[in-house]
Short mmCIF file of C-alpha atoms in Angstrom, two decimals:
data_model
loop_
_atom_site.label_atom_id
_atom_site.label_comp_id
_atom_site.label_asym_id
_atom_site.label_seq_id
_atom_site.Cartn_x
_atom_site.Cartn_y
_atom_site.Cartn_z
CA MET H 704 87.16 82.45 58.76
CA SER H 705 90.01 83.41 57.33
CA GLU H 706 92.13 81.34 54.16
CA VAL H 707 94.39 78.70 54.96
CA ARG H 708 97.51 78.02 52.67
CA LEU H 709 100.29 75.58 51.91
CA ILE H 710 102.99 76.39 53.99
CA PRO H 711 105.69 78.35 51.94
CA PHE H 712 107.62 75.94 49.63
CA LYS H 713 110.47 75.87 46.79
CA LEU H 714 109.78 73.61 43.65
CA GLU H 715 113.71 72.96 43.05
CA GLU H 716 113.48 71.13 39.48
CA VAL H 717 111.09 69.20 37.50
CA LEU H 718 112.21 65.64 36.01
CA GLN H 719 110.83 63.71 33.06
CA THR H 720 111.98 60.46 34.82
CA ALA H 721 113.45 59.55 38.05
CA GLY H 722 115.73 57.34 37.01
CA GLU H 723 115.33 54.09 39.07
CA GLU H 724 116.10 55.86 41.79
CA ILE H 725 115.08 55.54 45.75
CA PRO H 726 114.97 59.28 47.02
CA TYR H 727 117.76 59.97 49.60
CA GLY H 728 114.95 60.83 52.28
CA ILE H 729 113.82 56.86 51.73
CA GLN H 730 116.91 55.88 52.62
CA MET H 731 118.26 58.23 55.30
CA ILE H 732 115.04 57.63 56.98
CA ASN H 733 115.93 53.67 56.65
CA ALA H 734 112.87 52.81 55.39
CA PRO H 735 114.26 50.02 53.17
CA ALA H 736 115.58 47.83 56.01
CA ALA H 737 112.05 47.77 56.76
CA TRP H 738 110.73 46.56 54.17
CA ASP H 739 113.20 43.92 54.13
CA GLN H 740 111.46 42.81 57.49
CA GLY H 741 108.38 43.01 55.94
CA SER H 742 106.81 46.08 56.86
CA LYS H 743 105.40 47.89 53.49
CA GLY H 744 102.69 49.47 55.38
CA LYS H 745 99.89 47.46 53.17
CA ASP H 746 96.83 48.62 53.59
CA VAL H 747 97.24 51.25 56.47
CA VAL H 748 94.86 53.88 55.23
CA VAL H 749 96.42 57.52 55.04
CA ALA H 750 94.62 60.71 54.58
CA VAL H 751 96.42 63.59 52.47
CA LEU H 752 95.09 66.71 53.37
CA ASP H 753 96.29 68.20 50.21
CA THR H 754 95.41 70.06 46.68
CA GLY H 755 94.80 66.64 45.53
CA CYS H 756 96.58 64.02 43.61
CA ASP H 757 97.50 62.69 39.95
CA VAL H 758 95.69 59.38 40.76
CA ASN H 759 97.01 58.34 37.04
CA HIS H 760 100.57 58.66 38.09
CA PRO H 761 102.09 55.69 37.32
CA ASP H 762 103.87 55.32 40.84
CA LEU H 763 100.26 56.41 42.55
CA LYS H 764 98.12 54.65 40.47
CA ASP H 765 97.40 51.26 42.58
CA ARG H 766 97.56 53.15 45.98
CA VAL H 767 94.63 55.74 46.30
CA ILE H 768 91.91 53.80 48.05
CA GLY H 769 89.71 56.86 47.17
CA GLY H 770 89.08 60.63 48.00
CA ARG H 771 86.86 63.84 48.43
CA ASN H 772 86.74 67.41 46.93
CA PHE H 773 86.51 70.66 49.67
CA THR H 774 87.17 72.92 47.08
CA SER H 775 84.35 73.48 45.24
CA ASP H 776 81.21 71.72 44.08
CA ASP H 777 82.11 68.66 42.78
CA PRO H 778 83.24 66.57 45.57
CA GLU H 779 84.63 63.65 43.06
CA ASP H 780 86.86 65.80 41.59
CA TYR H 781 90.35 65.26 43.83
CA LEU H 782 92.63 65.64 40.81
CA ASP H 783 95.72 67.38 41.41
CA GLY H 784 95.00 71.23 40.31
CA HIS H 785 98.65 71.83 41.68
CA TYR H 786 101.27 69.39 41.89
CA HIS H 787 102.07 69.82 45.88
CA GLY H 788 99.57 67.06 47.09
CA THR H 789 100.76 64.52 44.22
CA HIS H 790 104.24 65.15 45.44
CA VAL H 791 103.34 64.80 48.92
CA ALA H 792 101.44 61.31 48.00
CA GLY H 793 104.38 60.21 46.09
CA THR H 794 106.92 60.56 49.47
CA ILE H 795 104.43 58.88 51.85
CA ALA H 796 103.42 55.64 49.52
CA ALA H 797 104.58 55.78 45.68
CA SER H 798 104.87 52.13 44.83
CA ILE H 799 107.90 50.70 44.06
CA ASN H 800 108.64 50.66 39.79
CA LYS H 801 111.52 50.14 37.65
CA LEU H 802 111.85 53.58 36.36
CA GLY H 803 109.75 55.30 39.63
CA VAL H 804 110.58 56.25 42.79
CA ALA H 805 109.71 54.82 46.07
CA GLY H 806 107.51 56.06 49.20
CA VAL H 807 108.22 55.12 52.33
CA ALA H 808 105.37 52.56 52.63
CA PRO H 809 104.81 51.48 49.12
CA GLU H 810 102.05 49.52 49.98
CA ALA H 811 99.55 51.66 51.86
CA LYS H 812 96.70 53.19 50.46
CA LEU H 813 96.15 56.84 50.04
CA LEU H 814 92.54 58.69 50.84
CA ILE H 815 92.77 62.02 48.73
CA LEU H 816 90.80 64.74 50.81
CA ARG H 817 91.50 67.79 48.53
CA VAL H 818 91.41 70.88 50.59
CA LEU H 819 93.56 73.30 48.68
CA GLY H 820 92.30 74.86 45.24
CA ALA H 821 95.17 75.45 42.14
CA ASP H 822 96.24 78.59 43.77
CA GLY H 823 97.40 76.84 47.18
CA SER H 824 94.30 78.34 49.77
CA GLY H 825 91.68 76.60 51.33
CA SER H 826 89.27 77.33 53.94
CA TYR H 827 89.29 76.54 57.18
CA GLN H 828 86.09 75.22 57.10
CA GLY H 829 86.86 72.67 54.26
CA ILE H 830 89.94 71.66 56.43
CA ILE H 831 87.78 70.94 59.34
CA ASP H 832 85.12 68.85 57.31
CA ALA H 833 88.04 66.81 55.59
CA ILE H 834 89.20 65.93 59.19
CA ASN H 835 85.80 65.00 60.21
CA TYR H 836 85.24 62.77 56.97
CA ALA H 837 88.65 61.51 57.29
CA VAL H 838 87.72 59.77 61.00
CA GLU H 839 84.01 58.65 59.88
CA TRP H 840 85.53 57.29 56.26
CA ARG H 841 85.11 53.57 56.03
CA GLY H 842 86.49 51.61 52.69
CA GLU H 843 84.49 48.98 51.11
CA ASN H 844 86.30 46.08 53.50
CA GLY H 845 85.98 48.07 56.82
CA GLU H 846 89.09 49.99 56.15
CA ARG H 847 89.59 53.19 58.31
CA VAL H 848 91.57 55.73 58.35
CA ARG H 849 94.73 55.55 60.75
CA VAL H 850 97.05 58.27 59.50
CA MET H 851 96.20 61.60 58.42
CA SER H 852 99.16 63.83 56.48
CA MET H 853 98.54 67.63 56.39
CA SER H 854 101.30 69.66 55.10
CA LEU H 855 99.44 73.07 55.13
CA GLY H 856 99.12 75.52 57.88
CA GLY H 857 98.76 79.23 58.75
CA PRO H 858 99.47 81.49 62.09
CA ASP H 859 95.64 81.63 63.13
CA ASP H 860 95.18 78.89 65.99
CA VAL H 861 91.28 78.60 65.44
CA PRO H 862 89.51 76.46 67.89
CA GLU H 863 87.00 74.42 65.45
CA MET H 864 90.25 73.33 63.41
CA HIS H 865 91.29 72.26 66.85
CA GLU H 866 88.50 70.64 68.44
CA ALA H 867 88.57 68.77 64.84
CA ILE H 868 91.81 67.11 65.17
CA LYS H 869 91.15 66.67 69.07
CA ASN H 870 88.47 64.09 68.05
CA ALA H 871 90.47 62.80 65.47
CA THR H 872 93.26 61.38 67.88
CA ALA H 873 90.23 60.29 70.32
CA ASN H 874 89.43 58.55 66.90
CA ASN H 875 92.77 56.49 67.27
CA VAL H 876 93.93 58.33 63.84
CA MET H 877 97.28 60.23 63.80
CA VAL H 878 97.48 63.70 62.69
CA VAL H 879 100.98 64.11 61.41
CA CYS H 880 101.49 68.28 60.54
CA ALA H 881 104.67 70.38 58.93
CA ALA H 882 106.14 72.98 61.63
CA GLY H 883 106.01 75.43 59.13
CA ASN H 884 109.25 77.63 56.67
CA GLU H 885 109.17 80.32 58.73
CA GLY H 886 112.36 79.50 60.80
CA ASP H 887 115.03 81.88 60.79
CA SER H 888 118.28 79.37 61.18
CA SER H 889 118.37 79.51 64.73
CA GLU H 890 117.33 77.09 67.44
CA ARG H 891 116.32 79.58 69.90
CA SER H 892 113.36 81.70 68.35
CA ASP H 893 109.98 80.15 68.12
CA GLU H 894 108.22 80.19 65.26
CA HIS H 895 104.49 78.85 65.36
CA ALA H 896 102.25 77.98 62.44
CA TYR H 897 98.94 75.81 62.74
CA PRO H 898 97.80 73.05 62.91
CA GLY H 899 101.55 72.16 63.31
CA TYR H 900 101.56 73.44 67.03
CA TYR H 901 98.80 72.16 68.42
CA LYS H 902 100.01 69.36 71.03
CA GLU H 903 98.05 66.69 70.07
CA VAL H 904 99.74 66.28 66.16
CA VAL H 905 102.68 65.29 65.33
CA GLN H 906 104.48 68.58 64.33
CA VAL H 907 107.89 67.74 61.55
CA GLY H 908 110.62 69.98 61.05
CA ALA H 909 113.54 69.62 57.98
CA VAL H 910 116.89 68.90 57.47
CA ASP H 911 118.88 68.32 54.74
CA GLU H 912 120.78 66.04 52.98
CA GLN H 913 123.62 66.41 55.51
CA LYS H 914 121.19 66.03 58.31
CA HIS H 915 121.53 69.79 59.25
CA LEU H 916 118.49 71.60 60.45
CA ALA H 917 116.68 73.40 57.31
CA ASP H 918 117.42 76.83 57.43
CA PHE H 919 113.56 77.45 57.09
CA SER H 920 112.48 74.84 59.52
CA ASN H 921 110.48 76.37 62.28
CA THR H 922 111.49 75.83 65.46
CA ASN H 923 109.37 75.65 68.95
CA ASP H 924 108.89 73.69 72.12
CA GLU H 925 106.21 71.24 70.15
CA ILE H 926 108.86 69.62 67.28
CA ASP H 927 108.34 66.07 67.98
CA LEU H 928 110.67 64.93 65.38
CA VAL H 929 112.46 65.88 62.02
CA ALA H 930 112.91 64.10 58.73
CA PRO H 931 114.13 64.93 54.99
CA GLY H 932 112.89 68.02 53.29
CA VAL H 933 115.67 69.97 51.25
CA ASN H 934 115.51 68.76 47.22
CA VAL H 935 113.26 65.59 48.26
CA LEU H 936 112.68 63.74 45.03
CA SER H 937 108.67 62.56 44.39
CA THR H 938 105.97 62.00 42.14
CA TYR H 939 104.72 64.72 39.70
CA PRO H 940 101.35 65.31 37.97
CA GLY H 941 101.85 64.16 33.89
CA GLU H 942 103.89 61.01 34.83
CA LYS H 943 106.74 63.39 35.99
CA TYR H 944 109.07 63.79 39.13
CA ALA H 945 110.11 66.86 40.68
CA LYS H 946 112.46 68.11 43.95
CA LEU H 947 110.68 70.04 46.47
CA SER H 948 112.07 71.70 49.89
CA GLY H 949 110.10 72.32 52.59
CA THR H 950 108.33 71.48 56.00
CA SER H 951 105.71 70.12 53.56
CA MET H 952 108.08 67.35 51.95
CA ALA H 953 109.19 66.20 55.48
CA THR H 954 105.64 66.06 56.68
CA PRO H 955 105.15 62.62 54.52
CA HIS H 956 108.03 61.09 55.05
CA VAL H 957 106.29 60.68 59.12
CA SER H 958 103.11 59.91 57.67
CA GLY H 959 104.96 57.14 55.83
CA ALA H 960 106.78 55.73 58.39
CA LEU H 961 103.54 55.50 60.69
CA ALA H 962 101.72 53.24 57.88
CA VAL H 963 105.08 51.08 58.17
CA LEU H 964 105.45 51.22 62.18
CA ILE H 965 101.54 50.64 62.48
CA LEU H 966 101.92 47.20 60.50
CA LYS H 967 104.94 46.29 62.41
CA GLU H 968 103.78 46.83 65.67
CA GLU H 969 100.17 45.81 65.54
CA ALA H 970 101.44 42.73 64.07
CA GLU H 971 103.66 41.82 67.05
CA PHE H 972 101.23 43.43 69.86
CA GLY H 973 98.57 41.06 68.35
CA ARG H 974 96.07 43.95 68.88
CA GLU H 975 95.42 47.41 67.70
CA LEU H 976 97.68 50.05 69.14
CA THR H 977 95.94 53.28 70.78
CA ASP H 978 97.45 56.55 69.79
CA PRO H 979 99.86 57.07 72.65
CA GLU H 980 101.23 53.64 72.17
CA ILE H 981 101.75 54.42 68.24
CA TYR H 982 103.45 58.13 69.00
CA ALA H 983 105.82 56.03 71.89
CA GLN H 984 106.70 53.42 69.28
CA LEU H 985 107.54 56.91 66.77
CA CYS H 986 109.86 58.18 68.94
CA LYS H 987 111.61 54.73 69.78
CA ASN H 988 112.43 55.52 66.03
CA THR H 989 114.29 58.46 66.21
CA GLN H 990 117.90 59.52 66.42
CA SER H 991 119.21 62.57 68.03
CA ILE H 992 121.67 64.41 65.52
CA GLY H 993 122.61 67.10 68.03
CA LEU H 994 120.10 69.95 67.82
CA THR H 995 118.29 71.41 70.92
CA LYS H 996 114.82 70.26 71.41
CA LYS H 997 113.43 72.72 70.11
CA GLY H 998 115.22 72.04 66.89
CA GLU H 999 115.09 68.16 66.36
CA GLY H 1000 112.45 67.35 69.07
CA ASN H 1001 112.89 63.89 69.54
CA GLY H 1002 115.63 63.64 66.79
CA LEU H 1003 115.71 62.50 63.15
CA LEU H 1004 113.41 59.97 61.92
CA TYR H 1005 115.24 56.37 61.62
CA LEU H 1006 113.47 53.29 61.01
CA GLY H 1007 115.83 51.07 62.89
CA MET H 1008 114.30 49.72 66.10
CA GLU H 1009 114.52 45.84 66.55
CA SER H 1010 111.43 43.64 66.83
CA ARG H 1011 111.10 43.11 70.24
CA LYS H 1012 111.88 39.13 69.75
CA GLU H 1013 115.08 40.15 67.76
CA ALA H 1014 115.67 42.64 71.25
CA SER H 1015 115.11 39.97 73.27
CA GLN H 1016 116.74 37.36 72.03
CA LYS H 1017 120.47 39.45 71.97
CA GLU H 1018 119.31 40.01 75.59
CA GLU H 1019 119.14 36.02 76.28
CA LYS H 1020 122.52 35.63 73.99
CA ASN H 1021 124.52 38.08 76.37
CA VAL H 1022 122.96 37.04 79.56
CA THR H 1023 126.19 35.75 81.75
CA VAL H 1024 125.55 33.51 84.84
CA PRO H 1025 128.06 35.75 87.88
CA LYS H 1026 130.67 33.63 89.49
#
């Protein structure tokens, strides 16, 4: 098998402080409203398959539940040899601190699976092993992975990786993948990257702060939704912060949102939801921004759905007796 790499992305700026800022992307997808309703993804485990993570970062140190390295002989070394993984992890679940950023699901737990080295590349076998590890992993209190986030990819359809992903979804793990950054600013053309193009995954495209499709974002007939992916502020190794651009940055917005939705919806249903049921709830939490299906899929991620109880109460109030 050939190597897989980080999907090309752009480092826009490194900052010493975040300045008590909730990143625009977190606000654009309406995450604070979900927090106000009591859902911050508490203890939902998200596996992050990336370059590792700075587990000592003040915004992340309380979020990491465990990890493993699939790139070297030392499986216990899952620190970030790059910076991409730390940035992704922060968008998913950075704690709400006075002088830091906040993730979409600031009370979720992160399982850090390092599958890419300091140069941003890794083996398909390492990714396959990490996917299978995430499915089988159990925490000290019986926790298991509910969401898997992969901001990586390549042009090759690798059957063994596809089978591992199918096994993950069959075991009720939502798999979220970046669409890729080979776009040409046209919604009519198709660009494919794997594993994003597999039907079983949630494939995420990117928009900018004005809700315009990012000119680099891949478009194709398997796009599921879009999320903020331009100038995204998040955590960076060494207690720093950075702004990055790419579908790699859009993907963790969706991974964090799934943690929020899983907690909220399973509390309302009173049971564990299946992969298709969770996907249905995710699709409900989108809004069209006027693009084609190849561009936006179901639309822009927006955590704006009312609970069924609230919706029912509104319907009851609006019922009129015919004359």
